Coordinates of N, CA and C in Angstrom, one line a residue:
M154 N 60.9 152.4 179.6 CA 62.3 152.3 179.8 C 63.0 151.9 178.4
Y155 N 64.3 152.2 178.3 CA 65.0 152.0 177.1 C 66.2 151.1 177.2
L156 N 66.5 150.4 176.2 CA 67.7 149.6 176.1 C 68.7 150.4 175.3
A157 N 69.9 150.5 175.7 CA 71.0 151.2 175.1 C 72.3 150.5 175.1
E158 N 73.1 150.9 174.1 CA 74.5 150.3 174.1 C 75.5 151.5 174.3
L159 N 76.4 151.3 175.2 CA 77.4 152.4 175.5 C 78.7 151.9 175.0
R160 N 79.4 152.7 174.2 CA 80.6 152.2 173.5 C 81.8 153.1 174.0
F161 N 82.8 152.4 174.6 CA 84.0 153.0 175.1 C 85.2 152.7 174.1
T162 N 85.5 153.6 173.2 CA 86.5 153.3 172.2 C 87.9 153.5 172.8
L163 N 88.8 152.6 172.4 CA 90.2 152.7 172.9 C 90.9 153.8 172.2
I164 N 91.5 154.7 172.9 CA 92.2 155.8 172.3 C 93.7 155.8 172.7
A165 N 94.1 154.8 173.5 CA 95.5 154.7 173.8 C 95.8 153.3 174.3
D166 N 97.0 152.8 174.4 CA 97.3 151.5 174.9 C 96.9 151.5 176.4
T167 N 96.4 150.4 176.8 CA 95.9 150.3 178.2 C 95.9 148.8 178.6
E168 N 95.8 148.6 179.9 CA 95.7 147.3 180.4 C 94.2 146.9 180.6
F169 N 93.9 145.7 180.4 CA 92.5 145.3 180.4 C 91.9 145.6 181.8
S170 N 92.6 145.4 182.9 CA 92.1 145.6 184.2 C 91.8 147.0 184.5
L171 N 92.7 147.9 184.0 CA 92.5 149.4 184.1 C 91.2 149.8 183.4
A172 N 91.0 149.3 182.2 CA 89.8 149.7 181.4 C 88.6 149.2 182.1
E173 N 88.6 147.9 182.6 CA 87.5 147.3 183.3 C 87.1 148.1 184.5
Q174 N 88.1 148.5 185.3 CA 87.8 149.3 186.5 C 87.2 150.7 186.2
A175 N 87.7 151.3 185.2 CA 87.2 152.7 184.8 C 85.8 152.6 184.3
I176 N 85.5 151.6 183.5 CA 84.1 151.4 183.0 C 83.2 151.1 184.2
R177 N 83.6 150.2 185.0 CA 82.8 149.8 186.2 C 82.5 151.0 187.1
R178 N 83.5 151.8 187.3 CA 83.4 153.0 188.1 C 82.4 154.0 187.5
Y179 N 82.5 154.1 186.2 CA 81.6 155.1 185.5 C 80.1 154.6 185.6
L180 N 79.9 153.3 185.3 CA 78.6 152.7 185.2 C 78.0 152.7 186.6
E181 N 78.7 152.4 187.7 CA 78.2 152.4 189.0 C 77.8 153.8 189.4
A182 N 78.6 154.9 188.9 CA 78.2 156.2 189.2 C 76.8 156.5 188.6
L183 N 76.6 156.0 187.4 CA 75.3 156.2 186.7 C 74.2 155.5 187.5
I184 N 74.4 154.3 188.0 CA 73.4 153.6 188.8 C 73.1 154.4 190.0
F185 N 74.1 154.9 190.8 CA 73.8 155.6 192.0 C 73.2 157.0 191.8
N186 N 73.2 157.4 190.5 CA 72.5 158.7 190.2 C 71.2 158.5 189.6
G187 N 70.8 157.2 189.4 CA 69.5 156.9 188.8 C 69.4 157.0 187.3
Q188 N 70.6 157.2 186.7 CA 70.6 157.4 185.2 C 70.6 156.0 184.5
M189 N 70.9 155.0 185.2 CA 71.0 153.6 184.7 C 70.3 152.7 185.7
L190 N 69.6 151.7 185.2 CA 68.8 150.8 186.1 C 69.4 149.4 186.2
G191 N 69.2 148.8 187.3 CA 69.6 147.4 187.5 C 71.0 147.3 188.0
R192 N 71.5 146.1 188.2 CA 72.8 145.8 188.8 C 73.8 145.2 187.8
E193 N 73.3 144.8 186.7 CA 74.1 144.1 185.7 C 74.3 144.9 184.5
F194 N 75.5 144.9 183.9 CA 75.8 145.6 182.7 C 76.8 144.8 181.8
P195 N 76.2 143.8 181.1 CA 77.1 143.0 180.2 C 77.9 143.8 179.3
T196 N 79.2 143.5 179.3 CA 80.2 144.3 178.6 C 81.1 143.4 177.7
A197 N 81.2 143.7 176.4 CA 82.0 142.9 175.5 C 83.2 143.7 175.0
F198 N 84.3 143.1 174.7 CA 85.4 143.7 174.1 C 85.5 143.4 172.6
T199 N 85.4 144.3 171.7 CA 85.4 144.1 170.3 C 86.7 144.1 169.6
G200 N 87.8 144.5 170.3 CA 89.1 144.6 169.7 C 89.5 146.1 169.6
E201 N 88.5 146.9 169.4 CA 88.8 148.4 169.3 C 87.9 149.2 170.3
A202 N 87.0 148.5 171.0 CA 86.2 149.2 172.0 C 85.5 148.2 172.9
F203 N 85.1 148.7 174.1 CA 84.3 148.0 175.0 C 82.8 148.4 174.8
C204 N 81.9 147.5 174.8 CA 80.5 147.8 174.6 C 79.6 147.3 175.7
S205 N 78.9 148.1 176.4 CA 78.0 147.7 177.5 C 76.6 147.9 177.1
R206 N 75.7 146.9 177.5 CA 74.3 147.0 177.4 C 73.7 147.5 178.7
L207 N 72.8 148.6 178.5 CA 72.2 149.2 179.7 C 70.7 149.3 179.5
V208 N 70.0 149.5 180.7 CA 68.6 149.8 180.7 C 68.5 151.2 181.3
L209 N 67.9 152.1 180.6 CA 67.8 153.5 181.0 C 66.3 153.9 181.3
P210 N 66.1 154.7 182.3 CA 64.7 155.1 182.6 C 64.0 156.0 181.6
T211 N 64.8 156.8 180.9 CA 64.3 157.7 179.9 C 65.3 157.7 178.7
A212 N 64.8 158.2 177.5 CA 65.6 158.2 176.4 C 66.8 159.2 176.5
D213 N 66.6 160.2 177.3 CA 67.7 161.2 177.5 C 68.4 161.0 178.9
A214 N 68.3 159.9 179.5 CA 68.9 159.7 180.8 C 70.4 160.0 180.9
L215 N 71.1 159.7 179.8 CA 72.6 159.9 179.9 C 73.0 161.3 179.5
S216 N 72.0 162.2 179.3 CA 72.4 163.6 178.9 C 73.2 164.2 180.1
G217 N 74.1 165.1 179.7 CA 75.0 165.7 180.6 C 74.3 166.5 181.7
Q218 N 73.1 167.0 181.4 CA 72.4 167.9 182.3 C 71.9 167.1 183.5
H219 N 71.8 165.8 183.4 CA 71.4 164.9 184.5 C 72.6 164.4 185.4
A220 N 73.8 164.6 184.9 CA 75.0 164.0 185.5 C 75.3 164.6 186.9
S221 N 75.6 163.7 187.8 CA 76.1 164.2 189.2 C 77.6 164.5 189.1
A222 N 78.1 165.1 190.1 CA 79.6 165.4 190.2 C 80.3 164.1 190.1
R223 N 79.8 163.0 190.7 CA 80.5 161.7 190.7 C 80.5 161.1 189.3
V224 N 79.4 161.3 188.5 CA 79.4 160.8 187.2 C 80.4 161.6 186.3
K225 N 80.4 162.9 186.5 CA 81.4 163.7 185.7 C 82.8 163.3 186.0
A226 N 83.1 163.1 187.3 CA 84.5 162.7 187.6 C 84.9 161.4 187.1
A227 N 83.9 160.4 187.1 CA 84.2 159.1 186.6 C 84.4 159.1 185.1
E228 N 83.6 160.0 184.4 CA 83.8 160.2 183.0 C 85.1 160.7 182.6
Q229 N 85.6 161.7 183.4 CA 86.9 162.2 183.1 C 88.0 161.2 183.3
Q230 N 87.8 160.3 184.2 CA 88.8 159.2 184.5 C 88.9 158.2 183.5
L231 N 88.0 158.1 182.6 CA 88.1 157.1 181.5 C 89.3 157.3 180.6
A232 N 89.6 158.6 180.4 CA 90.8 158.9 179.5 C 92.1 158.4 180.1
A233 N 92.2 158.4 181.4 CA 93.4 157.9 182.1 C 93.6 156.4 181.9
A234 N 92.5 155.7 181.6 CA 92.5 154.3 181.3 C 92.5 154.0 179.8
G235 N 92.8 155.0 179.0 CA 92.9 154.8 177.6 C 91.6 154.7 176.8
L236 N 90.6 155.2 177.4 CA 89.2 155.1 176.8 C 88.7 156.5 176.4
G237 N 88.0 156.6 175.3 CA 87.3 157.8 174.9 C 86.0 158.0 175.7
Y238 N 85.4 159.2 175.5 CA 84.1 159.5 176.1 C 83.1 158.5 175.6
P239 N 82.2 158.0 176.4 CA 81.3 157.0 176.0 C 80.3 157.5 175.0
Q240 N 80.0 156.7 174.0 CA 79.1 157.0 172.9 C 77.9 156.1 173.1
C241 N 76.7 156.8 173.2 CA 75.5 156.0 173.4 C 74.6 155.8 172.2
Q242 N 74.2 154.6 172.0 CA 73.3 154.3 170.9 C 72.0 153.7 171.5
L243 N 70.9 154.4 171.3 CA 69.6 154.0 171.9 C 69.1 152.9 171.0
L244 N 68.8 151.7 171.5 CA 68.3 150.6 170.7 C 66.8 150.5 170.6
G245 N 66.1 151.1 171.6 CA 64.7 151.1 171.5 C 64.1 150.9 172.9
Q246 N 62.8 150.8 173.0 CA 62.1 150.6 174.3 C 62.4 149.2 174.8
D247 N 62.6 149.0 176.1 CA 62.8 147.7 176.7 C 61.4 147.1 177.0
L248 N 61.1 146.0 176.2 CA 59.8 145.4 176.3 C 59.6 144.7 177.7
M249 N 60.7 144.4 178.4 CA 60.5 143.7 179.7 C 60.5 144.6 180.9
S250 N 60.5 145.9 180.7 CA 60.6 146.9 181.8 C 59.2 147.6 182.0
Q251 N 59.1 148.2 183.1 CA 57.9 149.0 183.4 C 58.0 150.3 182.7
Q252 N 56.8 150.9 182.4 CA 56.8 152.2 181.7 C 57.0 153.4 182.7
T253 N 58.0 154.2 182.5 CA 58.3 155.3 183.3 C 57.2 156.4 183.1
V254 N 57.0 157.2 184.2 CA 56.0 158.3 184.1 C 56.6 159.3 183.0
T255 N 55.7 160.1 182.5 CA 56.1 161.1 181.5 C 56.3 162.5 182.1
A256 N 55.8 162.7 183.3 CA 56.0 164.0 184.0 C 56.1 163.7 185.5
L257 N 56.7 164.6 186.3 CA 56.9 164.4 187.7 C 55.6 164.5 188.4
P258 N 55.1 163.4 189.1 CA 53.8 163.4 189.8 C 53.8 164.4 191.0
A259 N 52.6 164.8 191.4 CA 52.5 165.6 192.6 C 52.8 164.9 193.9
E260 N 52.5 163.6 193.9 CA 52.8 162.7 195.1 C 53.5 161.5 194.7
L261 N 54.5 161.1 195.5 CA 55.3 159.9 195.2 C 55.3 159.0 196.3
V262 N 55.7 157.7 196.1 CA 55.8 156.7 197.1 C 57.1 156.0 197.0
L263 N 57.7 155.7 198.1 CA 58.9 154.8 198.1 C 58.5 153.4 198.2
F264 N 58.6 152.7 197.1 CA 58.0 151.3 197.0 C 58.8 150.5 196.0
T265 N 59.2 149.3 196.5 CA 59.9 148.4 195.6 C 59.6 146.9 196.0
T266 N 59.9 146.0 195.1 CA 59.8 144.6 195.3 C 61.0 143.9 194.8
Y267 N 61.2 142.6 195.1 CA 62.4 141.9 194.7 C 62.5 141.8 193.2
A268 N 61.4 141.8 192.4 CA 61.4 141.6 191.0 C 61.6 142.9 190.2
D269 N 61.7 144.0 190.9 CA 61.8 145.3 190.2 C 63.2 145.6 189.7
T270 N 63.3 146.2 188.5 CA 64.6 146.8 188.1 C 64.4 148.2 187.7
C271 N 63.6 148.9 188.5 CA 63.3 150.3 188.2 C 63.5 151.2 189.4
S272 N 63.3 152.4 189.2 CA 63.4 153.4 190.3 C 62.5 153.0 191.5
P273 N 63.0 153.1 192.8 CA 62.2 152.8 193.9 C 61.2 153.9 194.2
L274 N 61.3 155.0 193.5 CA 60.3 156.1 193.7 C 59.2 156.0 192.6
R275 N 58.0 155.9 193.0 CA 56.9 155.7 192.1 C 55.8 156.8 192.2
C276 N 55.0 156.9 191.2 CA 53.8 157.8 191.3 C 52.9 157.2 192.3
A277 N 52.4 157.9 193.3 CA 51.6 157.4 194.4 C 50.3 156.9 193.9
N278 N 49.8 157.3 192.7 CA 48.5 156.9 192.3 C 48.5 155.8 191.2
T279 N 49.7 155.7 190.5 CA 49.7 154.7 189.4 C 50.8 153.7 189.6
L280 N 51.8 154.0 190.5 CA 53.0 153.1 190.7 C 53.9 153.1 189.6
Q281 N 53.8 154.0 188.6 CA 54.8 154.1 187.5 C 56.1 154.6 188.1
P282 N 57.2 154.1 187.7 CA 58.5 154.5 188.2 C 58.8 156.0 187.8
V283 N 59.5 156.7 188.7 CA 59.9 158.1 188.5 C 61.4 158.2 188.5
P284 N 62.0 158.7 187.4 CA 63.4 158.8 187.3 C 64.0 159.6 188.5
L285 N 65.0 159.1 189.1 CA 65.5 159.8 190.3 C 66.1 161.1 190.0
F286 N 66.8 161.3 188.8 CA 67.4 162.5 188.4 C 66.5 163.6 188.1
W287 N 65.2 163.4 188.1 CA 64.2 164.4 188.0 C 64.0 165.2 189.3
L288 N 64.5 164.6 190.4 CA 64.4 165.2 191.7 C 65.7 165.8 192.2
K289 N 65.6 166.6 193.3 CA 66.8 167.1 193.9 C 67.3 166.1 194.9
A290 N 68.5 165.6 194.8 CA 69.0 164.6 195.8 C 69.2 165.3 197.1
A291 N 69.0 164.5 198.2 CA 69.3 165.0 199.5 C 70.7 164.9 199.9
A292 N 71.5 164.2 199.1 CA 73.0 164.1 199.3 C 73.6 164.4 197.9
A293 N 74.9 163.9 197.7 CA 75.6 164.1 196.4 C 74.9 163.3 195.3
D294 N 74.3 162.2 195.6 CA 73.5 161.4 194.6 C 72.6 160.5 195.4
Y295 N 72.1 159.4 194.8 CA 71.1 158.6 195.4 C 71.7 157.2 195.8
E296 N 72.9 157.2 196.2 CA 73.6 155.9 196.5 C 72.9 155.3 197.8
A297 N 72.6 156.1 198.8 CA 71.9 155.6 200.0 C 70.6 155.0 199.7
L298 N 69.8 155.6 198.8 CA 68.5 155.1 198.4 C 68.6 153.8 197.6
I299 N 69.6 153.8 196.7 CA 69.8 152.5 195.9 C 70.2 151.4 196.7
R300 N 71.1 151.7 197.7 CA 71.6 150.6 198.6 C 70.4 150.1 199.5
W301 N 69.6 151.0 199.9 CA 68.4 150.6 200.7 C 67.5 149.7 199.8
Q302 N 67.3 150.1 198.6 CA 66.5 149.3 197.7 C 67.1 147.9 197.5
L303 N 68.4 147.8 197.3 CA 69.0 146.5 197.2 C 68.8 145.6 198.4
Q304 N 68.9 146.2 199.6 CA 68.7 145.4 200.8 C 67.2 145.0 200.9
F305 N 66.3 145.9 200.6 CA 64.9 145.5 200.6 C 64.6 144.4 199.7
Q306 N 65.1 144.5 198.5 CA 64.8 143.4 197.5 C 65.4 142.1 197.9
A307 N 66.6 142.1 198.4 CA 67.2 140.9 198.9 C 66.4 140.2 200.0
L308 N 65.9 140.9 200.9 CA 65.1 140.4 202.0 C 63.7 139.9 201.5
D309 N 63.2 140.7 200.5 CA 61.9 140.3 199.9 C 62.0 139.0 199.2
E310 N 63.1 138.8 198.5 CA 63.3 137.5 197.8 C 63.5 136.3 198.7
I311 N 64.2 136.6 199.8 CA 64.4 135.5 200.8 C 63.1 135.1 201.4
Q312 N 62.2 136.0 201.8 CA 61.0 135.7 202.5 C 59.9 135.1 201.5
L313 N 60.1 135.2 200.2 CA 59.2 134.6 199.3 C 59.6 133.2 198.7
Q314 N 60.8 132.8 199.1 CA 61.3 131.5 198.6 C 60.5 130.4 199.2
Q315 N 60.3 129.3 198.4 CA 59.6 128.2 198.9 C 60.3 127.4 200.0
D316 N 61.6 127.2 199.8 CA 62.4 126.6 200.8 C 63.2 127.7 201.5
R317 N 62.5 128.3 202.5 CA 63.0 129.6 203.1 C 64.0 129.4 204.1
V318 N 65.1 130.2 204.0 CA 66.2 130.3 205.0 C 66.1 131.7 205.6
L319 N 66.2 131.8 206.9 CA 66.1 133.1 207.6 C 64.8 133.8 207.3
H320 N 63.8 133.0 207.0 CA 62.5 133.6 206.6 C 61.9 134.6 207.6
K321 N 61.9 134.3 208.9 CA 61.3 135.1 209.9 C 62.1 136.4 210.0
T322 N 63.4 136.3 210.0 CA 64.3 137.5 210.1 C 64.0 138.5 208.9
A323 N 63.9 137.9 207.7 CA 63.6 138.7 206.5 C 62.2 139.3 206.6
E324 N 61.2 138.5 207.0 CA 59.9 139.0 207.1 C 59.7 140.1 208.1
N325 N 60.4 140.0 209.3 CA 60.3 141.0 210.3 C 60.9 142.3 209.9
S326 N 62.0 142.2 209.1 CA 62.7 143.4 208.6 C 61.8 144.2 207.7
L327 N 61.0 143.4 206.9 CA 60.1 144.0 205.9 C 58.9 144.6 206.5
Q328 N 58.3 143.9 207.5 CA 57.0 144.2 208.0 C 57.0 145.1 209.3
Q329 N 58.0 145.0 210.1 CA 57.9 145.7 211.4 C 58.2 147.2 211.2
Y330 N 57.3 148.0 211.7 CA 57.4 149.5 211.5 C 58.8 150.0 212.0
Q331 N 59.3 149.5 213.1 CA 60.5 150.0 213.7 C 61.7 149.1 213.3
S332 N 61.7 148.3 212.3 CA 62.9 147.6 211.9 C 63.9 148.6 211.3
K333 N 65.1 148.2 211.4 CA 66.2 149.1 210.9 C 66.0 149.5 209.4
L334 N 65.5 148.5 208.6 CA 65.3 148.7 207.2 C 64.2 149.8 207.0
N335 N 63.1 149.6 207.7 CA 62.0 150.5 207.6 C 62.2 151.9 208.2
R336 N 63.0 152.0 209.2 CA 63.4 153.3 209.8 C 64.2 154.0 208.8
Q337 N 65.2 153.3 208.2 CA 66.0 153.9 207.1 C 65.2 154.4 205.9
G338 N 64.3 153.5 205.5 CA 63.5 153.9 204.3 C 62.6 155.1 204.6
R339 N 62.0 155.2 205.8 CA 61.2 156.4 206.1 C 62.0 157.6 206.2
K340 N 63.2 157.5 206.7 CA 64.1 158.6 206.8 C 64.5 159.1 205.4
L341 N 64.8 158.2 204.5 CA 65.2 158.6 203.1 C 64.0 159.3 202.4
A342 N 62.8 158.8 202.6 CA 61.6 159.3 202.0 C 61.4 160.8 202.6
A343 N 61.5 160.9 203.9 CA 61.3 162.2 204.5 C 62.3 163.3 204.0
Q344 N 63.6 162.8 203.9 CA 64.6 163.7 203.4 C 64.3 164.2 202.0
L345 N 64.0 163.3 201.1 CA 63.6 163.6 199.7 C 62.4 164.5 199.6
A346 N 61.4 164.2 200.5 CA 60.2 165.1 200.5 C 60.5 166.5 200.9
K347 N 61.4 166.7 201.9 CA 61.7 168.0 202.3 C 62.5 168.7 201.3
Q348 N 63.5 168.0 200.6 CA 64.3 168.6 199.6 C 63.5 169.0 198.4
N349 N 62.5 168.3 198.1 CA 61.7 168.5 196.8 C 60.4 169.2 197.1
Q350 N 60.0 169.4 198.3 CA 58.8 170.1 198.7 C 57.6 169.5 198.0
R351 N 57.5 168.1 198.2 CA 56.3 167.4 197.7 C 56.2 166.2 198.6
P352 N 54.9 165.7 198.7 CA 54.7 164.5 199.6 C 55.4 163.2 199.0
I353 N 56.1 162.5 199.8 CA 56.7 161.2 199.4 C 56.3 160.2 200.5
W354 N 55.4 159.3 200.2 CA 54.9 158.3 201.1 C 55.9 157.2 201.2
Y355 N 55.8 156.4 202.3 CA 56.6 155.2 202.5 C 55.6 154.0 202.5
A356 N 55.9 153.1 201.6 CA 55.1 151.9 201.5 C 55.6 150.8 202.6
L357 N 54.8 150.6 203.6 CA 55.1 149.6 204.6 C 54.5 148.3 204.2
Y358 N 55.3 147.3 203.9 CA 54.9 146.0 203.4 C 54.2 145.2 204.5
S359 N 53.1 144.5 204.1 CA 52.4 143.5 204.9 C 52.3 142.3 204.1
G360 N 53.0 141.2 204.5 CA 53.0 140.0 203.7 C 52.1 138.9 204.3
S361 N 52.3 138.7 205.6 CA 51.5 137.7 206.4 C 51.1 138.2 207.7
S362 N 50.1 137.6 208.3 CA 49.6 138.0 209.6 C 49.2 136.8 210.4
A363 N 49.4 136.9 211.7 CA 48.9 135.8 212.6 C 47.4 135.8 212.8
D364 N 46.8 137.0 212.5 CA 45.3 137.1 212.6 C 44.8 137.9 211.4
C365 N 44.5 137.2 210.3 CA 44.1 137.8 209.0 C 42.7 138.5 209.2
Q366 N 41.9 138.0 210.1 CA 40.6 138.6 210.3 C 40.6 140.0 210.8
A367 N 41.7 140.2 211.6 CA 41.8 141.5 212.2 C 42.6 142.5 211.4
E368 N 43.1 142.1 210.3 CA 44.0 142.9 209.4 C 43.3 144.2 208.9
A369 N 42.0 144.0 208.5 CA 41.3 145.1 207.9 C 41.0 146.3 209.0
D370 N 41.1 145.9 210.3 CA 40.8 146.9 211.3 C 42.1 147.4 212.0
K371 N 43.2 147.0 211.6 CA 44.4 147.4 212.3 C 44.6 148.9 212.2
C372 N 45.3 149.5 213.2 CA 45.6 150.9 213.2 C 47.0 151.2 212.6
C373 N 47.2 152.5 212.4 CA 48.5 152.9 211.9 C 49.6 152.6 212.9
P374 N 50.6 152.0 212.5 CA 51.7 151.6 213.5 C 52.5 152.8 214.0
G375 N 52.3 153.9 213.3 CA 53.1 155.1 213.6 C 52.4 155.9 214.7
C376 N 51.1 156.2 214.5 CA 50.4 157.1 215.4 C 49.2 156.5 216.1
G377 N 48.8 155.3 215.6 CA 47.7 154.6 216.2 C 46.4 155.0 215.7
G378 N 46.4 155.9 214.6 CA 45.1 156.4 214.1 C 44.4 155.4 213.1
N379 N 43.2 155.8 212.7 CA 42.4 155.0 211.8 C 42.9 155.4 210.4
W380 N 43.4 154.4 209.6 CA 44.0 154.8 208.3 C 43.4 153.9 207.2
R381 N 42.4 153.2 207.4 CA 41.8 152.3 206.4 C 41.1 153.2 205.3
L382 N 41.4 152.9 204.0 CA 40.8 153.6 202.9 C 39.6 152.9 202.4
A383 N 38.6 153.6 201.9 CA 37.4 153.1 201.4 C 37.6 152.3 200.1
T384 N 38.6 152.9 199.3 CA 39.0 152.3 198.0 C 40.5 152.2 198.0
P385 N 41.1 151.1 197.7 CA 42.5 150.9 197.7 C 43.2 152.0 196.8
Q386 N 44.2 152.6 197.2 CA 45.0 153.5 196.4 C 45.9 152.7 195.5
A387 N 45.9 153.1 194.2 CA 46.8 152.5 193.2 C 46.5 151.0 193.0
G388 N 45.3 150.6 193.6 CA 44.9 149.2 193.5 C 45.7 148.3 194.4
V389 N 46.5 148.8 195.2 CA 47.5 148.1 196.1 C 47.3 148.4 197.6
F390 N 47.2 149.7 197.9 CA 47.3 150.1 199.3 C 45.9 150.3 199.9
D391 N 45.7 149.5 201.0 CA 44.4 149.5 201.7 C 44.4 150.6 202.8
F392 N 45.6 151.0 203.2 CA 45.8 151.9 204.3 C 46.6 153.2 203.9
R393 N 46.2 154.3 204.5 CA 47.0 155.5 204.2 C 46.9 156.4 205.5
C394 N 48.0 156.9 206.0 CA 48.1 157.8 207.1 C 48.8 159.1 206.7
D395 N 48.0 160.1 206.6 CA 48.5 161.4 206.2 C 49.5 162.0 207.2
N396 N 49.2 161.6 208.5 CA 50.1 162.1 209.6 C 51.5 161.5 209.5
C397 N 51.6 160.2 209.3 CA 52.9 159.5 209.3 C 53.4 159.3 207.9
Q398 N 52.7 159.8 206.8 CA 53.1 159.6 205.4 C 53.4 158.1 205.1
L399 N 52.4 157.3 205.5 CA 52.5 155.8 205.3 C 51.4 155.3 204.4
L400 N 51.8 154.4 203.6 CA 50.8 153.6 202.8 C 51.1 152.1 203.1
S401 N 50.1 151.3 203.2 CA 50.3 149.9 203.4 C 49.1 149.1 202.9
N402 N 49.2 147.7 203.0 CA 48.2 146.8 202.5 C 47.7 145.8 203.5
I403 N 46.6 145.2 203.2 CA 46.1 144.1 204.1 C 47.0 142.9 203.8
A404 N 47.5 142.3 204.9 CA 48.3 141.1 204.7 C 47.5 139.9 204.1

């Protein structure tokens, strides 16, 4: 992944609030299209321009060929707020981020954790992040997928805290096959798989169990079949069901 600076030069008199709203609208459009990662975008005013620091999945992530209709519309609205087209300066690779795949994998998995600031779509065999804009979106962009990721990460952080509040609620949402969160995630994975004509697995999280001895012999929660792998996939997943497109781990 790459660290970049986006510069919005003032081209007309404007109000600070209008400029801030236009920049926020544009950057959020980039986030929901997968062209920009994370939820924070520190922005400074230099007197003649606004400068935002971003993390990008690829060096060419902000290329116009990847822009959604929402990104293009938000870019056009910058002028109404007295701002020029954003100018991008690539600062280099982000040393704190995971390495993005170099080519679109044959199989993907929908997988995320609270600590991730990358795409929730990964290579099914290496878990390297896959840029969302390399795929065909099932809707106008990937907002539904990003919002699902934010909910998953929030619940994951809650259930991992030492002094846990709503721990059981968060854990059930993450682990139960029929929880609203997991139903939504499986639906999103299936829609993208159909749109892109390639397998996209759903990673069903297992964090704890009332009977750890029985974990290795549990059946697929979707079809009840035997799904234990002889060797863990990607070093993480102990279970795989081709029928339900599920991957999971021993709690």
